[in-house]
Amino acid sequence: MKKHNFNAGPSILPREVIEDTAKAILDFNGSGLSLMEISHRAKDFQPVVDEAVALFKELLNIPEGYSVLFLGGGASMEFCMVPYNFLEKKAAYLNTGVWAKKAMKEAKAFGEVVEVASSAEATYTYIPKDYTVPADADYFHITTNNTIYGTELKEDLNSPVPMVADMSSDIFSRPIDVSKYICIYGGAQKNLAPAGVTFVIVKNDALGKVSRYIPSMLNYQTHVDNGSMFNTPPVVPIYAALQTLRWIKAQGGVKEMERRATEKANMLYAEIDRNKMFVGTAVKEDRSRMNICFVMAPEYKELEADFMKFATERGMVGIKGHRSVGGFRASCYNALPKESVQALIDCMQEFEKLH
Ligand SMILES: *Cc1c(COP(=O)(O)O)cnc(C)c1O
């Protein structure tokens, strides 16, 4: 049976990315060696990093003066690296979910943290709009897509201070104005690569402004100076990331990714809104295109397990909602084909007919 992969992360990647990476694992560039057996400093590997960096810059239209880094540690490591490198006195955070909260928690170890607004009281079903970012903050931290709650900032905000963004789960799903940010980071395992590599886009002249000592591994400058080769980078995930970046470019770039994401999300939200058995959890204006969260309508609540079984039997994978939201979450990342969204919609319609 065909599987439709709605996993929230690690998640679906384009088939050709997996195949090309599998080939390189067996034989890298016809060298007779596996990608897993070569030095990251081998002359054949440097071009992989160089091309991945170049494609990041090209696809996201990154201005001069920024570096692209491939690190370990996941987005969670960046929760601490960001304040380590940028927080001198005060930082502002928008609390839009568990990940935002975790980022805020780490920052508190380094200085004053201002929570400008929070939607915690409503289980993060919306993104706060009315708040003031202190003009003397070192940066304003946002989470552009809240993977667990299915809310998304679909445009770059205006902020009186430079922004830092966790874009783990919506990177490459829309064009971004990178010039508004001093740092954009994310774990690659949602929309880019298998787990193991973290991408960081950092503005070079924003570095070196804090007075504390920063341990070498946690200092962005170290990785800028060493082209992500200060220590052994995650070679296989970087190789896979390069294949995804090539794929995105071949498909038409981030504008095309955005068009597809909007199309897929509109299809599924239309069904959620039409079908009497389901309701969306996020407020409409903040609905995520990447993670689509819905629950059974109150009068059908007891059929939740039945629908899960029904959908699973028809090839749907990974649609169980996060335990803090319940219900269902269909993650519709770049690599998810429209046909999979249609297959889920068909399931919802068939299930409705049965009841
Ligand atoms: C998954 C996720 C994280 C955590 O990423 P790790 O790489 O596992 O540390 C952080 N932020 C967001 C928005 C996520 O979706």
Coordinates of C-alpha atoms and ligand atoms in Angstrom, one line a residue:
M1 CA 0.0 0.0 0.0
K2 CA 1.3 3.5 -0.8
K3 CA 2.2 5.4 2.3
H4 CA 1.5 9.1 2.7
N5 CA 4.0 10.5 5.1
F6 CA 2.6 13.3 7.2
N7 CA 5.3 13.0 9.9
A8 CA 6.1 16.2 11.8
G9 CA 9.8 15.6 11.9
P10 CA 12.0 13.9 11.0
S11 CA 9.7 14.0 8.0
I12 CA 9.3 13.4 4.3
L13 CA 12.1 14.2 1.9
P14 CA 12.0 14.1 -1.9
R15 CA 12.4 10.5 -3.2
E16 CA 15.4 11.5 -5.4
V17 CA 17.2 13.1 -2.4
I18 CA 17.0 9.8 -0.6
E19 CA 18.1 7.8 -3.6
D20 CA 21.0 10.1 -4.4
T21 CA 22.1 10.0 -0.8
A22 CA 21.8 6.2 -0.7
K23 CA 24.0 6.0 -3.8
A24 CA 26.7 8.3 -2.3
I25 CA 26.6 6.2 0.9
L26 CA 27.5 3.2 -1.3
D27 CA 30.0 5.0 -3.5
F28 CA 30.7 8.6 -3.2
N29 CA 31.5 10.3 -6.6
G30 CA 32.8 7.0 -8.0
S31 CA 35.6 7.0 -5.5
G32 CA 35.0 3.5 -4.4
L33 CA 34.5 4.8 -0.8
S34 CA 31.3 5.5 1.1
L35 CA 30.3 9.1 1.9
M36 CA 30.4 7.7 5.5
E37 CA 34.0 6.7 5.2
I38 CA 35.7 9.9 3.8
S39 CA 37.2 12.8 5.7
H40 CA 35.1 16.0 5.8
R41 CA 38.3 17.6 4.7
A42 CA 38.6 15.4 1.6
K43 CA 38.9 17.5 -1.5
D44 CA 35.7 15.9 -2.9
F45 CA 33.7 16.9 0.1
Q46 CA 34.5 20.6 0.3
P47 CA 32.5 21.2 -3.0
V48 CA 29.5 19.7 -1.3
V49 CA 29.6 22.3 1.5
D50 CA 30.4 25.1 -0.9
E51 CA 27.5 24.3 -3.2
A52 CA 25.1 23.9 -0.2
V53 CA 26.1 27.3 1.1
A54 CA 25.8 28.9 -2.4
L55 CA 22.4 27.4 -2.9
F56 CA 21.2 28.6 0.5
K57 CA 22.3 32.1 -0.5
E58 CA 20.8 31.9 -3.9
L59 CA 17.4 30.3 -3.0
L60 CA 16.8 32.6 0.0
N61 CA 18.3 35.7 -1.7
I62 CA 20.7 36.2 1.3
P63 CA 22.4 39.6 1.1
E64 CA 26.1 40.2 1.3
G65 CA 27.6 40.1 4.8
Y66 CA 25.9 36.9 6.0
S67 CA 27.4 33.4 6.6
V68 CA 25.6 30.1 6.3
L69 CA 26.7 27.5 8.8
F70 CA 26.1 23.7 9.1
L71 CA 26.4 22.7 12.8
G72 CA 25.4 19.9 15.1
G73 CA 23.2 20.1 18.2
G74 CA 19.8 20.8 16.6
A75 CA 17.7 23.8 16.9
S76 CA 17.7 23.2 20.7
M77 CA 21.4 24.0 20.8
E78 CA 20.7 27.3 19.1
F79 CA 18.3 28.2 21.9
C80 CA 21.5 28.7 24.0
M81 CA 23.9 29.8 21.2
V82 CA 21.7 32.7 20.2
P83 CA 21.8 34.4 23.6
Y84 CA 25.4 33.4 24.2
N85 CA 26.4 35.3 21.1
F86 CA 23.9 38.2 20.9
L87 CA 22.4 38.9 24.4
E88 CA 24.4 41.5 26.2
K89 CA 21.7 43.1 28.4
K90 CA 18.1 42.4 27.2
A91 CA 16.3 40.3 24.6
A92 CA 12.7 40.2 23.6
Y93 CA 10.9 36.9 22.9
L94 CA 7.5 36.2 21.4
N95 CA 6.0 33.2 23.2
T96 CA 4.1 31.3 20.5
G97 CA 4.7 27.7 21.7
V98 CA 6.8 25.1 23.4
W99 CA 9.8 25.7 21.2
A100 CA 9.6 29.5 21.8
K101 CA 9.4 28.9 25.5
K102 CA 12.4 26.6 25.5
A103 CA 14.4 29.3 23.6
M104 CA 13.3 31.8 26.2
K105 CA 14.3 29.6 29.1
E106 CA 17.9 29.3 27.9
A107 CA 18.2 33.1 27.2
K108 CA 17.3 33.8 30.8
A109 CA 20.7 32.5 31.8
F110 CA 22.4 35.3 29.9
G111 CA 20.5 38.4 30.6
E112 CA 17.1 40.0 30.9
V113 CA 14.4 38.4 28.8
V114 CA 11.2 40.3 28.0
E115 CA 8.3 38.1 26.9
V116 CA 6.6 40.7 24.7
A117 CA 3.4 38.6 24.4
S118 CA 2.2 35.0 24.8
S119 CA -0.7 32.9 23.6
A120 CA 0.0 30.2 26.2
E121 CA -3.4 30.9 27.9
A122 CA -5.2 29.7 24.7
T123 CA -2.9 26.6 24.1
Y124 CA -1.0 28.7 21.5
T125 CA -3.9 28.6 19.0
Y126 CA -3.0 32.0 17.7
I127 CA 0.0 34.3 17.3
P128 CA -0.2 37.5 19.4
K129 CA -0.4 40.7 17.4
D130 CA -0.6 43.6 19.9
Y131 CA 2.7 44.0 21.7
T132 CA 5.7 46.4 21.8
V133 CA 9.2 45.3 21.3
P134 CA 11.5 47.3 23.6
A135 CA 13.7 49.5 21.4
D136 CA 16.7 48.8 23.6
A137 CA 16.6 45.0 23.2
D138 CA 19.6 43.3 21.6
Y139 CA 17.3 41.3 19.4
F140 CA 13.7 40.1 19.0
H141 CA 13.3 36.3 18.9
I142 CA 10.4 34.7 17.0
T143 CA 9.4 31.2 16.0
T144 CA 8.0 31.6 12.5
N145 CA 6.2 28.2 12.4
N146 CA 4.9 26.6 15.5
T147 CA 5.2 22.9 14.6
I148 CA 3.2 21.6 17.5
Y149 CA 0.2 24.0 17.4
G150 CA 0.0 24.7 13.6
T151 CA 0.3 28.4 13.6
E152 CA 2.6 30.3 11.3
L153 CA 3.9 33.8 10.7
K154 CA 3.7 33.9 7.0
E155 CA 5.4 37.2 6.5
D156 CA 8.5 38.8 8.0
L157 CA 7.5 41.1 10.9
N158 CA 8.6 44.7 11.3
S159 CA 10.7 45.1 14.5
P160 CA 12.5 48.1 16.0
V161 CA 15.5 45.8 16.7
P162 CA 17.1 43.1 14.6
M163 CA 15.2 39.7 14.6
V164 CA 16.4 36.2 15.4
A165 CA 14.1 33.4 14.1
D166 CA 13.7 29.7 14.6
M167 CA 12.7 28.6 11.2
S168 CA 13.1 24.9 11.8
S169 CA 9.8 23.9 10.3
D170 CA 9.1 26.4 7.5
I171 CA 12.5 27.2 6.0
F172 CA 12.3 27.2 2.2
S173 CA 8.6 27.3 2.2
R174 CA 8.4 31.0 1.3
P175 CA 10.7 33.9 0.3
I176 CA 12.2 35.7 3.4
D177 CA 13.7 39.1 3.8
V178 CA 16.9 38.0 5.4
S179 CA 18.0 41.6 6.0
K180 CA 15.5 41.9 8.8
Y181 CA 17.3 39.2 10.8
I182 CA 20.7 38.8 12.4
C183 CA 20.3 35.1 12.8
I184 CA 18.0 32.5 11.3
Y185 CA 18.4 28.9 12.5
G186 CA 16.7 25.5 12.5
G187 CA 17.1 21.8 12.8
A188 CA 17.2 20.5 9.2
Q189 CA 14.9 17.5 9.8
K190 CA 11.6 19.1 9.0
N191 CA 12.0 20.5 5.5
L192 CA 15.6 20.0 4.4
A193 CA 17.5 16.9 5.4
P194 CA 17.6 13.9 7.8
A195 CA 18.3 14.7 11.5
G196 CA 21.8 15.6 12.5
V197 CA 22.5 19.0 10.9
T198 CA 21.4 22.4 12.0
F199 CA 21.5 25.4 9.6
V200 CA 22.4 28.8 10.8
I201 CA 22.3 32.0 8.8
V202 CA 24.2 34.7 10.7
K203 CA 24.9 38.3 10.0
N204 CA 28.7 38.7 10.3
D205 CA 28.8 42.2 11.7
A206 CA 26.3 41.3 14.5
L207 CA 29.0 39.0 16.0
G208 CA 31.6 40.0 18.5
K209 CA 29.4 42.5 20.4
V210 CA 28.9 40.7 23.7
S211 CA 31.5 41.1 26.4
R212 CA 31.5 37.5 27.8
Y213 CA 33.8 34.7 26.8
I214 CA 32.1 32.3 24.4
P215 CA 33.4 28.7 24.3
S216 CA 34.8 28.0 20.9
M217 CA 32.2 25.4 19.9
L218 CA 29.4 27.8 20.9
N219 CA 30.8 30.8 19.2
Y220 CA 29.4 31.5 15.8
Q221 CA 32.6 33.3 14.8
T222 CA 34.5 30.0 15.2
H223 CA 32.3 28.4 12.6
V224 CA 32.3 31.4 10.3
D225 CA 36.1 31.5 10.4
N226 CA 36.3 27.7 9.7
G227 CA 33.6 27.4 7.1
S228 CA 31.6 24.9 9.3
M229 CA 34.8 22.7 9.5
F230 CA 36.0 23.6 13.0
N231 CA 35.2 20.1 14.0
T232 CA 33.7 17.2 12.0
P233 CA 30.4 18.4 10.6
P234 CA 27.5 15.9 10.0
V235 CA 28.7 14.9 6.5
V236 CA 25.8 12.6 5.5
P237 CA 23.0 15.1 6.4
I238 CA 24.9 17.9 4.7
Y239 CA 25.1 15.9 1.6
A240 CA 21.4 15.1 1.8
A241 CA 20.6 18.8 2.4
L242 CA 22.5 19.7 -0.8
Q243 CA 20.4 17.3 -2.7
T244 CA 17.2 18.9 -1.3
L245 CA 18.5 22.3 -2.2
R246 CA 19.2 21.2 -5.8
W247 CA 15.7 19.8 -5.8
I248 CA 14.1 23.0 -4.6
K249 CA 15.9 24.9 -7.2
A250 CA 14.9 22.5 -10.0
Q251 CA 11.3 22.8 -8.9
G252 CA 11.3 26.6 -9.2
G253 CA 12.7 27.8 -5.9
V254 CA 11.0 29.1 -2.8
K255 CA 8.3 31.0 -4.6
E256 CA 7.1 27.7 -6.1
M257 CA 7.4 26.0 -2.7
E258 CA 5.2 28.7 -1.3
R259 CA 2.7 28.3 -4.1
R260 CA 2.5 24.5 -3.6
A261 CA 2.3 24.9 0.2
T262 CA -0.5 27.4 -0.1
E263 CA -2.4 25.1 -2.5
K264 CA -2.0 22.0 -0.4
A265 CA -2.9 23.8 2.9
N266 CA -6.0 25.5 1.2
M267 CA -7.2 22.1 0.0
L268 CA -6.9 20.5 3.5
Y269 CA -8.3 23.4 5.5
A270 CA -11.2 23.6 3.1
E271 CA -12.1 20.0 3.9
I272 CA -11.6 20.5 7.6
D273 CA -14.0 23.5 7.4
R274 CA -16.5 21.7 5.3
N275 CA -16.6 18.3 7.0
K276 CA -18.9 18.3 10.0
M277 CA -16.8 15.7 11.8
F278 CA -13.6 17.8 12.1
V279 CA -12.6 21.3 13.4
G280 CA -9.3 23.1 13.0
T281 CA -7.5 24.1 16.2
A282 CA -5.6 27.3 15.1
V283 CA -7.4 30.6 14.4
K284 CA -7.9 31.0 10.7
E285 CA -5.6 33.9 10.1
D286 CA -2.6 32.2 11.8
R287 CA -3.1 28.8 10.3
S288 CA 0.2 27.1 9.3
R289 CA 0.7 25.8 5.8
M290 CA 3.3 23.3 7.1
N291 CA 1.5 21.7 10.1
I292 CA -2.2 21.4 9.8
C293 CA -3.9 20.6 13.2
F294 CA -7.4 19.5 13.6
V295 CA -9.6 17.5 16.1
M296 CA -12.9 15.7 16.0
A297 CA -15.9 18.0 16.3
P298 CA -17.3 17.7 19.9
E299 CA -20.2 15.5 18.9
Y300 CA -17.9 13.0 17.2
K301 CA -15.2 13.1 19.9
E302 CA -15.5 9.4 20.7
L303 CA -14.7 8.5 17.1
E304 CA -11.1 9.9 17.2
A305 CA -9.4 6.5 17.6
D306 CA -11.7 5.1 14.9
F307 CA -10.6 7.8 12.4
M308 CA -7.0 7.2 13.3
K309 CA -7.4 3.5 12.5
F310 CA -9.4 4.2 9.4
A311 CA -6.8 6.6 8.0
T312 CA -3.9 4.4 9.0
E313 CA -5.4 1.5 7.1
R314 CA -5.5 3.7 4.1
G315 CA -1.8 4.5 4.2
M316 CA -1.8 7.7 6.2
V317 CA 1.3 7.9 8.4
G318 CA 2.2 10.4 11.2
I319 CA -1.2 12.2 11.5
K320 CA -1.5 11.8 15.3
G321 CA -1.5 15.3 16.9
H322 CA 1.0 16.3 19.5
R323 CA 0.0 15.2 22.9
S324 CA -0.5 18.8 24.0
V325 CA -3.0 19.5 21.3
G326 CA -4.5 16.0 20.7
G327 CA -6.5 15.1 17.6
F328 CA -4.6 15.1 14.3
R329 CA -1.7 16.9 12.7
A330 CA -1.0 16.6 9.0
S331 CA 2.5 18.0 8.3
C332 CA 2.6 19.1 4.7
Y333 CA 6.3 19.9 4.1
N334 CA 7.8 20.8 0.7
A335 CA 8.4 17.2 -0.3
L336 CA 4.8 16.0 0.4
P337 CA 3.0 15.6 -2.9
K338 CA -0.5 17.1 -3.4
E339 CA -1.7 13.5 -4.0
S340 CA -1.0 12.7 -0.4
V341 CA -3.1 15.6 0.8
Q342 CA -5.9 14.5 -1.6
A343 CA -5.6 10.9 -0.1
L344 CA -6.2 12.3 3.4
I345 CA -9.1 14.4 2.2
D346 CA -10.6 11.3 0.6
C347 CA -10.3 9.5 3.9
M348 CA -12.1 12.3 5.8
Q349 CA -14.9 12.3 3.2
E350 CA -15.3 8.5 3.3
F351 CA -15.3 8.5 7.1
E352 CA -18.0 11.2 7.1
K353 CA -20.2 9.1 4.8
L354 CA -19.9 6.2 7.2
H355 CA -21.3 8.2 10.1
Ligands
LIG1 C1 11.6 20.5 15.8 C2 11.7 21.9 16.3 C3 12.7 22.3 17.2 C4 13.7 21.3 17.8 O1 14.6 20.9 16.9 P1 15.8 19.9 17.3 O2 16.6 20.0 16.1 O3 15.2 18.6 17.7 O4 16.5 20.6 18.5 C5 12.8 23.6 17.5 N1 12.0 24.5 17.0 C6 11.0 24.2 16.1 C7 10.1 25.3 15.6 C8 10.8 22.9 15.8 O5 9.9 22.5 14.9

